[in-house]
PDB file of C-alpha atoms in Angstrom:
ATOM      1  CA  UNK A  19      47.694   8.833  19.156  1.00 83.00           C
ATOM      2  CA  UNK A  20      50.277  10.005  21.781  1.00 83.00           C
ATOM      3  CA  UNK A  21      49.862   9.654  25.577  1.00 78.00           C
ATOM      4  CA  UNK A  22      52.190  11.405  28.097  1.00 74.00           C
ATOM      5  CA  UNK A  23      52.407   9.644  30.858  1.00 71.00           C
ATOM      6  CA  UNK A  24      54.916  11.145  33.628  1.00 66.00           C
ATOM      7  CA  UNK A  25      56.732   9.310  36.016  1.00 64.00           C
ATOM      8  CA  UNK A  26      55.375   8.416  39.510  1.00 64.00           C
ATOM      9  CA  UNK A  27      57.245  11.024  40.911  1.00 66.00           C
ATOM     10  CA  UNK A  28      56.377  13.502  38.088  1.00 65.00           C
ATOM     11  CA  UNK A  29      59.726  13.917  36.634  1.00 69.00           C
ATOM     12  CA  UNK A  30      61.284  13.457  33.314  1.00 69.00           C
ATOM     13  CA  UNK A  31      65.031  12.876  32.858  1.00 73.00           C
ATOM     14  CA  UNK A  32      67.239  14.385  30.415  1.00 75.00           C
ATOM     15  CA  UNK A  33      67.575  10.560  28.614  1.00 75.00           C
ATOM     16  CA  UNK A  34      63.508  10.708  28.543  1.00 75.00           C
ATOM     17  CA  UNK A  35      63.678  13.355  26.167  1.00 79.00           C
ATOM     18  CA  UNK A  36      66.340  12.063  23.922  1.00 81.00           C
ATOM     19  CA  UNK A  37      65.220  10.004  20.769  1.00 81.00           C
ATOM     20  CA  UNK A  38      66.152   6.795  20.282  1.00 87.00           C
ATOM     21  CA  UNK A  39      68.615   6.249  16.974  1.00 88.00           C
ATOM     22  CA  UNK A  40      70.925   4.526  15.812  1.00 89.00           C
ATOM     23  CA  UNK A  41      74.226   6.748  15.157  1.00 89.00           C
ATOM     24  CA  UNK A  42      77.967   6.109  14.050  1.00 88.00           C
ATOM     25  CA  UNK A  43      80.694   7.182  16.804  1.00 88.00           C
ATOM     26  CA  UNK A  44      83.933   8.362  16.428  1.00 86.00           C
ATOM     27  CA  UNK A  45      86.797   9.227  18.747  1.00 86.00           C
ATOM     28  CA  UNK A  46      89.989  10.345  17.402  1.00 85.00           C
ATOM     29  CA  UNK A  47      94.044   9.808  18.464  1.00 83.00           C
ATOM     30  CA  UNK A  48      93.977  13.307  20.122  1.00 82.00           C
ATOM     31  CA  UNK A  49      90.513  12.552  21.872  1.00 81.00           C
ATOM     32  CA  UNK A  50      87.863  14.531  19.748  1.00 86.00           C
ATOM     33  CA  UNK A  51      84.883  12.591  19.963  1.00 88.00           C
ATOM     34  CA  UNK A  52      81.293  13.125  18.134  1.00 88.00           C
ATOM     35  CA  UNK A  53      78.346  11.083  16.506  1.00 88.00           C
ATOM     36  CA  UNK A  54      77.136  10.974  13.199  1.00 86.00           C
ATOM     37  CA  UNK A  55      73.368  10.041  11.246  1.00 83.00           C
ATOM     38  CA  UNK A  56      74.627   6.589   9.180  1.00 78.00           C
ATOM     39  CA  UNK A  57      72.933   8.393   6.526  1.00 74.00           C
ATOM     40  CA  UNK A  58      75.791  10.524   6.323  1.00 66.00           C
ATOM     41  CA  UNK A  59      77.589   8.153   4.350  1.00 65.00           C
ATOM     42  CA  UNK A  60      75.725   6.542   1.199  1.00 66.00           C
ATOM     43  CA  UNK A  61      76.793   3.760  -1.312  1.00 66.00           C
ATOM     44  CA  UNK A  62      78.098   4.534  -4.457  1.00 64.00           C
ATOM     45  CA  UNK A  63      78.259   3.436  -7.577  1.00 66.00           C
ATOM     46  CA  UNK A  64      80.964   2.284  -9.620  1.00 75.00           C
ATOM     47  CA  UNK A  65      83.059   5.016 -10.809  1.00 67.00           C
ATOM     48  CA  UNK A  66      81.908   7.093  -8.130  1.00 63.00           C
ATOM     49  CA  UNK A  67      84.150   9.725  -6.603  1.00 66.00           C
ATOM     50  CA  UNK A  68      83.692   9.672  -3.046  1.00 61.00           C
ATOM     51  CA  UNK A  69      83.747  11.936  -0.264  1.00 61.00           C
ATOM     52  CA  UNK A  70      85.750  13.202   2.867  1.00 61.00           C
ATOM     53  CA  UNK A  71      84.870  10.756   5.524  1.00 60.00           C
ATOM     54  CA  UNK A  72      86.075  12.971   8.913  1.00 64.00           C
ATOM     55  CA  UNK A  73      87.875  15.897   9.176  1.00 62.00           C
ATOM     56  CA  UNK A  74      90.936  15.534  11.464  1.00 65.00           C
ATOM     57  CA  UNK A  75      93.997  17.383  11.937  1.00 67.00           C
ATOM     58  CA  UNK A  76      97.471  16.926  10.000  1.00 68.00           C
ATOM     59  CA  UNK A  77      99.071  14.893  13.363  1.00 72.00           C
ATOM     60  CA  UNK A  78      95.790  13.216  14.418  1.00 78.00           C
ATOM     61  CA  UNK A  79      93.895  10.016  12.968  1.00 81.00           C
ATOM     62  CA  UNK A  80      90.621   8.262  13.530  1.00 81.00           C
ATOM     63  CA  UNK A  81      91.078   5.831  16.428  1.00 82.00           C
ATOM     64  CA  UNK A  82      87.222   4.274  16.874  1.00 82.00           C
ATOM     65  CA  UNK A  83      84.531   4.563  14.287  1.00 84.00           C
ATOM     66  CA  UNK A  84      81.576   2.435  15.666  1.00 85.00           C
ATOM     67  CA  UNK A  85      77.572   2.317  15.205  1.00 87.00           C
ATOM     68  CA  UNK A  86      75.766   2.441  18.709  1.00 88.00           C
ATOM     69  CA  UNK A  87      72.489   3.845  19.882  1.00 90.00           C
ATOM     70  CA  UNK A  88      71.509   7.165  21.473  1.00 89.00           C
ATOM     71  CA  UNK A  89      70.589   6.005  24.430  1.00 89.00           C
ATOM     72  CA  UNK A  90      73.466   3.524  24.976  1.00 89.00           C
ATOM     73  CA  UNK A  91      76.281   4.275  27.600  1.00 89.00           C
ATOM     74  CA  UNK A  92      80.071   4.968  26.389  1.00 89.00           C
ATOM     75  CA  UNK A  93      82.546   3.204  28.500  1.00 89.00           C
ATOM     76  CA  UNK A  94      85.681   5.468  27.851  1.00 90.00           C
ATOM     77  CA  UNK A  95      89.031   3.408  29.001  1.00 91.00           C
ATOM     78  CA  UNK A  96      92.423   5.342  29.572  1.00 91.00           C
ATOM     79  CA  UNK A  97      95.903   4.260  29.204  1.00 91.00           C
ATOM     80  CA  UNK A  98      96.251   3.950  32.735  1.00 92.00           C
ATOM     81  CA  UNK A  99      93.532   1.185  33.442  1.00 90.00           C
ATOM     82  CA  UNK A 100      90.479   3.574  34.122  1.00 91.00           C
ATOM     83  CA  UNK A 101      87.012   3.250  32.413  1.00 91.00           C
ATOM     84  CA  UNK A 102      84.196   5.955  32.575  1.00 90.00           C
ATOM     85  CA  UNK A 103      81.318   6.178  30.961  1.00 88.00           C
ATOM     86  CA  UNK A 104      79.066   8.425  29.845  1.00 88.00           C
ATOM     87  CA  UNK A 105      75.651   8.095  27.154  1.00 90.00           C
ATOM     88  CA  UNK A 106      76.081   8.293  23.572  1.00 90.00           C
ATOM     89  CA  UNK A 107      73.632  10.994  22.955  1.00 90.00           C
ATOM     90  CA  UNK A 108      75.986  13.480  25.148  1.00 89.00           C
ATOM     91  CA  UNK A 109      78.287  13.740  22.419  1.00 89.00           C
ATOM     92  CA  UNK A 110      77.737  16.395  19.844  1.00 87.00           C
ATOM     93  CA  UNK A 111      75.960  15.683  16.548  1.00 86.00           C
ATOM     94  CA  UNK A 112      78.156  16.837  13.915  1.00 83.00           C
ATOM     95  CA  UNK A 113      78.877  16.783  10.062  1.00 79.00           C
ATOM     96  CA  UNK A 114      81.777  14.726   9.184  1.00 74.00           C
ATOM     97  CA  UNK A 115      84.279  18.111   8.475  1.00 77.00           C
ATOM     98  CA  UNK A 116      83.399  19.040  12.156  1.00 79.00           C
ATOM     99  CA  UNK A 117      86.217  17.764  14.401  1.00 79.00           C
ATOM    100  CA  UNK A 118      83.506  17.466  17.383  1.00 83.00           C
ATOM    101  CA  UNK A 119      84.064  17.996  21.026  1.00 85.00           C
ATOM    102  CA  UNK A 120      87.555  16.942  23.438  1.00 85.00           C
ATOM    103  CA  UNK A 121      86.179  13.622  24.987  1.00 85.00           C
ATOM    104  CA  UNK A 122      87.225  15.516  28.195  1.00 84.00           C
ATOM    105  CA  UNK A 123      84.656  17.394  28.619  1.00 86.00           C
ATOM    106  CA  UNK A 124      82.335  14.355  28.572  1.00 86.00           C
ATOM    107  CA  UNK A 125      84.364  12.246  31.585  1.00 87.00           C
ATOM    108  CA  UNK A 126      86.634  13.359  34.386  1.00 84.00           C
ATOM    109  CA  UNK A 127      90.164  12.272  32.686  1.00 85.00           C
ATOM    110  CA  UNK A 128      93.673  13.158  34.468  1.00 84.00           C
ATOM    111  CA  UNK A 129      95.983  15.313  32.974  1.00 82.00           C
ATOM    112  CA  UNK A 130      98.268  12.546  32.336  1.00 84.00           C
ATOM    113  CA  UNK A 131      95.347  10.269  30.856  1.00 87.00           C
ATOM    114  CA  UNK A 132      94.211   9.663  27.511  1.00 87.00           C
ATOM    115  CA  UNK A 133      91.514   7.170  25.731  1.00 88.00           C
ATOM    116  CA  UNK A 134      92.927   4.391  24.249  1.00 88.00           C
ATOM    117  CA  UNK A 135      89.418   2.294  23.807  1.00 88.00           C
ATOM    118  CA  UNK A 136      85.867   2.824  24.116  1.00 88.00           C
ATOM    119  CA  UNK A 137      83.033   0.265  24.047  1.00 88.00           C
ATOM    120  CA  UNK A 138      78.975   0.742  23.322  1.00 87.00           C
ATOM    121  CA  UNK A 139      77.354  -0.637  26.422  1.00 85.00           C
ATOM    122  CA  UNK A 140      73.514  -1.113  25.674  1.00 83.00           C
ATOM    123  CA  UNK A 141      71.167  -1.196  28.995  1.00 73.00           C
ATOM    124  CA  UNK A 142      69.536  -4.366  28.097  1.00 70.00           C
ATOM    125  CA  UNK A 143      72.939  -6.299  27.494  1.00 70.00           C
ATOM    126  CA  UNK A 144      74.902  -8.116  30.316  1.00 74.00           C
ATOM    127  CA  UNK A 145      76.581 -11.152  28.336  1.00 82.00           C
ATOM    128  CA  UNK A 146      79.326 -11.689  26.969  1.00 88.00           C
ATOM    129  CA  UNK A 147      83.705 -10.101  28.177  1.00 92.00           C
ATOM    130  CA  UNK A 148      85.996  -7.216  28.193  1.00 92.00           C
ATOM    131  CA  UNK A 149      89.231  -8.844  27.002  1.00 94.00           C
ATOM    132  CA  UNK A 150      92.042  -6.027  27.885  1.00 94.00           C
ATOM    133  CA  UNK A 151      95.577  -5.762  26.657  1.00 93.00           C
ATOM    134  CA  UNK A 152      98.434  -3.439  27.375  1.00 93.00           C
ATOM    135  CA  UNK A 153     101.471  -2.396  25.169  1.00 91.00           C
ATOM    136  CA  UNK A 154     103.583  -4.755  26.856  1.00 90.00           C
ATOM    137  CA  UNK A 155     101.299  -7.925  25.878  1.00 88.00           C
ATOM    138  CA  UNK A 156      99.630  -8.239  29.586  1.00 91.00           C
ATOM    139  CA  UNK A 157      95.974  -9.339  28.948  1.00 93.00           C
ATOM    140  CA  UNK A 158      93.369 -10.535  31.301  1.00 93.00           C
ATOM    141  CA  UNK A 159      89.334 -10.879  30.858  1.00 93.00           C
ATOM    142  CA  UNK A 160      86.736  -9.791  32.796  1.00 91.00           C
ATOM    143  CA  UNK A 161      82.635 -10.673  32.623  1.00 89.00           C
ATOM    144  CA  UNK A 162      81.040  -7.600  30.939  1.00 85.00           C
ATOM    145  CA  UNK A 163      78.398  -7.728  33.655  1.00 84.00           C
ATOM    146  CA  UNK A 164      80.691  -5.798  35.898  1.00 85.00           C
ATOM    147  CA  UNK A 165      80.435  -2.611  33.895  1.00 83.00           C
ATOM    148  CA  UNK A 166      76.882  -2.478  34.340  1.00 78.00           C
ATOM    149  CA  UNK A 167      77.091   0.201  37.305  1.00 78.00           C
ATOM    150  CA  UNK A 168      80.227   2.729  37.261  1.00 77.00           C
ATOM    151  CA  UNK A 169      80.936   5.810  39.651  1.00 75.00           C
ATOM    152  CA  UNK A 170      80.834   9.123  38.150  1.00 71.00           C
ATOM    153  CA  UNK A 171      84.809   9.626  38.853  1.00 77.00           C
ATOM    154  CA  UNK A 172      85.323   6.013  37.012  1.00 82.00           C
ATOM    155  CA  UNK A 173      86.748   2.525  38.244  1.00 86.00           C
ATOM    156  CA  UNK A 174      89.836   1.248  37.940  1.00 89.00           C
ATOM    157  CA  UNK A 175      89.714  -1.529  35.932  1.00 89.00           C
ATOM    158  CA  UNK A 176      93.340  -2.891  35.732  1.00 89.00           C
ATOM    159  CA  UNK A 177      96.657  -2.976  37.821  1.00 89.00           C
ATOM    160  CA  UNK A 178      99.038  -1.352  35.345  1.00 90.00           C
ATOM    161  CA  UNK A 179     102.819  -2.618  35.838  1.00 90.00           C
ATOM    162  CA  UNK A 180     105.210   0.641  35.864  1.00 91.00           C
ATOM    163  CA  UNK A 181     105.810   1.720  32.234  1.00 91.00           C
ATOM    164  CA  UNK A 182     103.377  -0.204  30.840  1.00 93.00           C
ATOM    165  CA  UNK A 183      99.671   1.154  29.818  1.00 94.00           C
ATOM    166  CA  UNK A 184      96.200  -0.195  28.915  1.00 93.00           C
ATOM    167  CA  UNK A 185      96.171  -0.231  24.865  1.00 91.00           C
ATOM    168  CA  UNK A 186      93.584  -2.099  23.540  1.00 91.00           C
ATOM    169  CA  UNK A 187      89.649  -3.489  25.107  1.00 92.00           C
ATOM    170  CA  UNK A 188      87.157  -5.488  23.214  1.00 91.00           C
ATOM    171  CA  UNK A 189      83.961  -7.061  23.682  1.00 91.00           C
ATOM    172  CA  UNK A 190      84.068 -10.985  23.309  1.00 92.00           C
ATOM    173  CA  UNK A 191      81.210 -13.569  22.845  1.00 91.00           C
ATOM    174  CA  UNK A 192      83.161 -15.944  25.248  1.00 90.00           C
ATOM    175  CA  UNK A 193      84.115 -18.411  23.151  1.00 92.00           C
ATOM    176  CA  UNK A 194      85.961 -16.456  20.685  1.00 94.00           C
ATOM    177  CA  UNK A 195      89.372 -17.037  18.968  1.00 96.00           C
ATOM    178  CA  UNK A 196      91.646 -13.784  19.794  1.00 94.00           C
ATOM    179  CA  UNK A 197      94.949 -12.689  17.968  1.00 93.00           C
ATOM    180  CA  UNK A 198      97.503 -10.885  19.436  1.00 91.00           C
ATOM    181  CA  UNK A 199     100.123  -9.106  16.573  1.00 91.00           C
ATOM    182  CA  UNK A 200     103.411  -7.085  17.588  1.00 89.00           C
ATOM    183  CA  UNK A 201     105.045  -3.926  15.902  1.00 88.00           C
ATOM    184  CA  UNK A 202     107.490  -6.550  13.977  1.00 92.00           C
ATOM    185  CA  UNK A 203     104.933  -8.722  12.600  1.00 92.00           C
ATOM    186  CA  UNK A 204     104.668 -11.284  15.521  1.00 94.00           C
ATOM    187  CA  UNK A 205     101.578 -12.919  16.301  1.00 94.00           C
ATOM    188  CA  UNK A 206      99.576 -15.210  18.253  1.00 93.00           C
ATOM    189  CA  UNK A 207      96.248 -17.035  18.328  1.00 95.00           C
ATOM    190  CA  UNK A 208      94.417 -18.798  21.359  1.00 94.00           C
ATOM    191  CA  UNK A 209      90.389 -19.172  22.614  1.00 95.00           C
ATOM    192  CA  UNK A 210      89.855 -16.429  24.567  1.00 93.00           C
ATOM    193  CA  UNK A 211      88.593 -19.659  27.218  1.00 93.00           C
ATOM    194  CA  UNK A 212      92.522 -20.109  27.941  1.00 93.00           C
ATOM    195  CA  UNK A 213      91.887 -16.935  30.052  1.00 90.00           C
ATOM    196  CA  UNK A 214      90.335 -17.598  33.535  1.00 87.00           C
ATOM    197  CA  UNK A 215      88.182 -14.842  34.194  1.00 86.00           C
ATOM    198  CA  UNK A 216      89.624 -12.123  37.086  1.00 84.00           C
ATOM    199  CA  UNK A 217      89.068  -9.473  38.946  1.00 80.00           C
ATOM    200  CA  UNK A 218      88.229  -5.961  37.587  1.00 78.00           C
ATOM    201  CA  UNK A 219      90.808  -4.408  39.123  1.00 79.00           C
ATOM    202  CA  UNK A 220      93.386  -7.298  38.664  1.00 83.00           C
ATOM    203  CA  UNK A 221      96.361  -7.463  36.539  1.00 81.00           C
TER     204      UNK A 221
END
């Protein structure tokens, strides 16, 4: 039996209407982001001939391919150290051959901006770090907790040296073992404990 019960003021928000589902995320070199049912993609069997995965554009590529939940916020960081955020269920629910919508008409980017990561940022979850890292090899970490409430316009969320730019964010456990790998092959390992915790708008 179903109930509707109102809120105390009488109003419904646009999330109250939205279902609750798990959906798969994508966001793509050029910036064309949508979502996806999981059961858009199904097992096969050996032998099996497969199918086109996302349609994309000769010069463009699949950057971020992630499973999330409607109702879940988008943190959206750009090349120059901003993250904004927006909720999953604003992007367009497309078939895979669909190229979806410019993640610029979700968040206010710059002209001279463009995604480099985004991150699933459930309402109930506060644990756990942002480890960042910039094309140059800067990297710092910040508690995930201080994502929890952005501005509409976005937060800075790292000093940026001139000529350098935000490249890469992931969510850590905080006691996870991180690799860093160059162009030519280079790489290094360390606990992501050898970095102190900093300010969110550090370098």
């Amino acid at each position: 039996r179903t109930v509707i019960m109102p809120d105390e003021d009488g109003y419904l928000s646009e999330a109250d209407l939205q279902p609750r589902q798990s959906v798969l995320v994508c966001l793509t070199e050029r910036g064309y982001a949508k979502r996806m049912v999981p059961d858009t993609y199904v097992q096969q069997s050996r032998g099996g001939r497969g199918r086109r995965g996302i349609a994309t554009k000769d010069d463009d590529g699949v950057r971020v391919l992630t499973l999330a939940n409607t109702h879940d916020w988008l943190l959206v960081f750009t090349n120059r150290g901003r993250v904004l955020r927006t909720r999953v269920w604003a992007l367009p629910e497309v078939l895979p051959n669909a190229r979806g919508t410019s993640i610029t008409n979700l968040v206010a980017i710059d002209a001279d901006e463009r995604v480099t990561s985004v991150i699933t940022m459930p309402d109930s979850e506060s644990t756990g770090f942002l480890v960042f890292a910039t094309r140059r090899g800067e990297i710092k970490r910040n508690a995930y907790s201080q994502y929890a409430n952005l501005r509409q316009n976005g937060l800075k969320t790292m000093d940026i040296d001139e000529g350098d730019e935000l490249g890469w964010v992931v969510r850590t456990s905080g006691e996870d073992r991180l690799a860093l790998v160059t162009a030519s092959g280079q790489a290094i390992t360390f606990m992501e404990t050898d970095l102190r915790q900093s300010g969110r708008t550090s370098g």
